[in-house]
C-alpha cells in the first residue's frame, strides 16, 4: 500500500506535466478543427465538419498525404539500411576511444539548430555549390548536378536529420544481445548471414521498430526540409498544414488535416502492435 | 567423434599469461575434466579448442587434422555455455533444431532428430516452450540437446553446472555422464569443482597459472599427486614440514615418520590425506607399526556417516576423517595418537 503511494507520488508530476503540455494544446486544436473559421475578433464562427470533409472530397489532399507517407517510408528505410549496420559495428566490433569519438559524431546533428543544418545543405547542394564544385574539380566536365530543389535533396536532408535516432535505438537493442548467444550460434555452425538474420535482427527488432516510428512520424509531418531543400517539389502534407497556420490563416483546416494524419499514424501503430507485443 | 590433441599451446592477454605451453591428448569417446582454480586458463583452453581464441603458439588437432585455420563454425563442435545461451527468440524445438537447419536439415527429418535429442535429455514434449518458460535444469538440458543433436566431433562444456543449485547439480552430473556414455562423444568439461571432476571424468587435467601441472585418471591423480598444489587442490591434505634423512623425515611438530621413497632434498613437506589417518586414544593404543604422531583433539564434526576430528599436533591442526563404525566419539581434549602408513606419506620439496 505504501509502495503504491510512493509510486503514485513519483509518477504524478510527470503525468500532470504531460497532460498539461500535450492534452491541453491538443484539445484546443481538436476544438478548432470543428470550427468554420478562426475565432478572432468578431468573426462569425459556427460548428462544422467541413474541414474533415474537405480532405475526403479533394483528391489533392489524399494524394499529398500518400506522398508524405511515401516520403516517411523512404526516409525510414534509408535510415534503417544505413543506421543498422552502423549500430551493429558500434555495438559489437568497435571499442574504447574510437567508439566514444564515433558516438560524438553521430549525435552531432542534434547539437546544431535544424534551420542552420538545412541551410548548410542548401550551400552544399545548390548550383555551383560546394558539392558541384568539388565533383567538377575532381572529375572535370561532370557538369551541373541539379540536386537542389529535387526530391533526392529532401531525402538527403531528412536522412541526415533523423539517422541518429535509428543508430541509437538499434545500438541499444543490439548492445543488449549477449555475445554468448552469437558464439553459441557459431559453435552450431552458423555463418555470419545466418547469425545476422536469425538472431541479431529478430533480437534487435524492438530497437528497429522504435527507431522507425521515431523517424516515420516526424518525417510525414515535416515541412522545413521539404520547403527549403525541395522548393517547388517540396509540397507535402506537412507544408500544407504549416501553410494553413502561417500563410493562409485557416487554422481549422490545418488542425483537421493534422488530426487525420495522426489518426492514420495511430492506425499504423495499431497494425504493428501485435508485433511489438510479441517482442515484449 | 574424434580425438583432440593440443600441442604446446600458449596464449598471452597483454601481460597476463593465460596458457603456458600446454600439451594434452583427449582420446576419442572419453570424458575429460579440466580442473583448476579461477583464472588458471581453463576457459581459454576450451575456447581455443572451439576456435573462439587463436593461440599465440602451438596447434590444435581434431580427428588427426590441424584445425588452426578453421573457423569455429566449420570445426563441427558442440558447446554448452555457463549461462546456457539459449536463443530467446526461438522455442525449444527451434533452439535444438538450429544447428540442423544450418546444415540444411529441415522438415520431418529435423523434427525427428530434435525429438530424439530431447528424449535423450528427458525433455520430450517440451518442443513448444519458450526458453523463459523453463527452469534452470531444463534450460541446461535444452542447451545440451542443442549441442549434441548435430553429432559433433567433440563436446565442450564450460562450467555448465555451476549456475544450478546443489541437488540439481548432482542430478545433472549423473545425467550428463549417462548421456555422454550413450552418445560416446569425446567430452571436455571445464570445472573448478574437484568433486565434479572426480565423479564424472575418465581423465582429469589440472591447470595452474596457465600450465597443465598433472593429468591422469581421477584415482591416479588423487593417490599420486605430483605436487603440493595438486595434493591440496584435488581432495584435502594435511601438510607437515620436516627434515629428510634417508627415508625418514623428522617433523617440525615432533616425531619422525618413514616414507616409501627417499627424498632428494633435505627440506620437505609431507602430505597425508585425512582419510588415510586412523586415530586412537592414547591409553588404548594397540598398534605400533607405521607412522605415528601424537596430538590432542580440538573438536570433532559429526555428520552421521563419518566424523572429522581436528587434532592439535604441535602448532599444527591435523584433519582426520573416520568412518562411523563404532558410534563412539573421542571427546575434546583427549590425548590421541594418529597412525598412517609410510606409503600414504607423500613427500614434496619444500619450496
Ligand atoms: N579476453 C581476455 N582479455 C584479457 N585477459 C583475459 C581474457 N581472457 C582471459 N584472460 C585472463 O587470462 C587468465 C585465464 O583466464 P581464464 O581462461 O578465463 O581462466 P579460468 O577459466 O580458468 O577461470 C586470467 O588471468 C584472465 O584474467
Ligand atoms: Mg572460466
Tab-separated table of C-alpha atoms and ligand atoms in Angstrom, chain B residues 11-14 16-19 36-47 53 158-159 190-192 207 210, ligand 1:
chain	number	residue	atom	x	y	z
B	11	UNK	CA	48.357	-17.576	-25.048
B	12	UNK	CA	49.001	-14.161	-23.557
B	13	UNK	CA	46.474	-11.414	-22.954
B	14	UNK	CA	48.621	-8.333	-22.707
B	16	UNK	CA	48.822	-11.951	-18.420
B	17	UNK	CA	49.863	-15.429	-19.407
B	18	UNK	CA	46.623	-17.337	-19.772
B	19	UNK	CA	48.172	-20.539	-21.130
B	36	UNK	CA	41.875	-25.637	-11.899
B	37	UNK	CA	41.336	-22.587	-9.749
B	38	UNK	CA	39.708	-19.483	-11.166
B	39	UNK	CA	41.983	-17.717	-13.639
B	40	UNK	CA	44.104	-20.788	-14.353
B	41	UNK	CA	43.319	-20.739	-18.080
B	42	UNK	CA	40.615	-23.415	-18.340
B	43	UNK	CA	38.185	-21.274	-20.296
B	44	UNK	CA	40.951	-20.025	-22.551
B	45	UNK	CA	41.977	-23.586	-23.405
B	46	UNK	CA	38.385	-24.613	-24.105
B	47	UNK	CA	37.691	-21.552	-26.236
B	53	UNK	CA	40.535	-17.704	-29.449
B	158	UNK	CA	32.401	-24.575	-19.666
B	159	UNK	CA	31.299	-24.922	-16.045
B	190	UNK	CA	35.762	-27.365	-17.561
B	191	UNK	CA	35.201	-27.019	-13.829
B	192	UNK	CA	36.712	-25.580	-10.700
B	207	UNK	CA	45.724	-26.436	-14.678
B	210	UNK	CA	48.260	-21.486	-17.346
C	1	LIG	N1	39.791	-11.673	-23.206
C	1	LIG	C1	40.697	-11.550	-22.220
C	1	LIG	N2	41.366	-10.391	-22.051
C	1	LIG	C2	42.293	-10.262	-21.081
C	1	LIG	N3	42.596	-11.214	-20.203
C	1	LIG	C3	41.961	-12.380	-20.294
C	1	LIG	C4	40.967	-12.612	-21.299
C	1	LIG	N4	40.503	-13.878	-21.151
C	1	LIG	C5	41.160	-14.387	-20.102
C	1	LIG	N5	42.046	-13.506	-19.580
C	1	LIG	C6	42.969	-13.762	-18.460
C	1	LIG	O1	43.589	-14.993	-18.677
C	1	LIG	C7	43.663	-15.745	-17.482
C	1	LIG	C8	42.959	-17.077	-17.637
C	1	LIG	O2	41.579	-16.835	-17.773
C	1	LIG	P1	40.514	-17.991	-17.962
C	1	LIG	O3	40.949	-18.891	-19.055
C	1	LIG	O4	39.197	-17.341	-18.131
C	1	LIG	O5	40.584	-18.736	-16.565
C	1	LIG	P2	39.559	-19.785	-15.909
C	1	LIG	O6	38.531	-20.130	-16.903
C	1	LIG	O7	40.416	-20.936	-15.513
C	1	LIG	O8	38.993	-19.098	-14.703
C	1	LIG	C9	43.068	-14.879	-16.391
C	1	LIG	O9	44.130	-14.244	-15.720
C	1	LIG	C10	42.232	-13.888	-17.138
C	1	LIG	O10	42.171	-12.678	-16.444
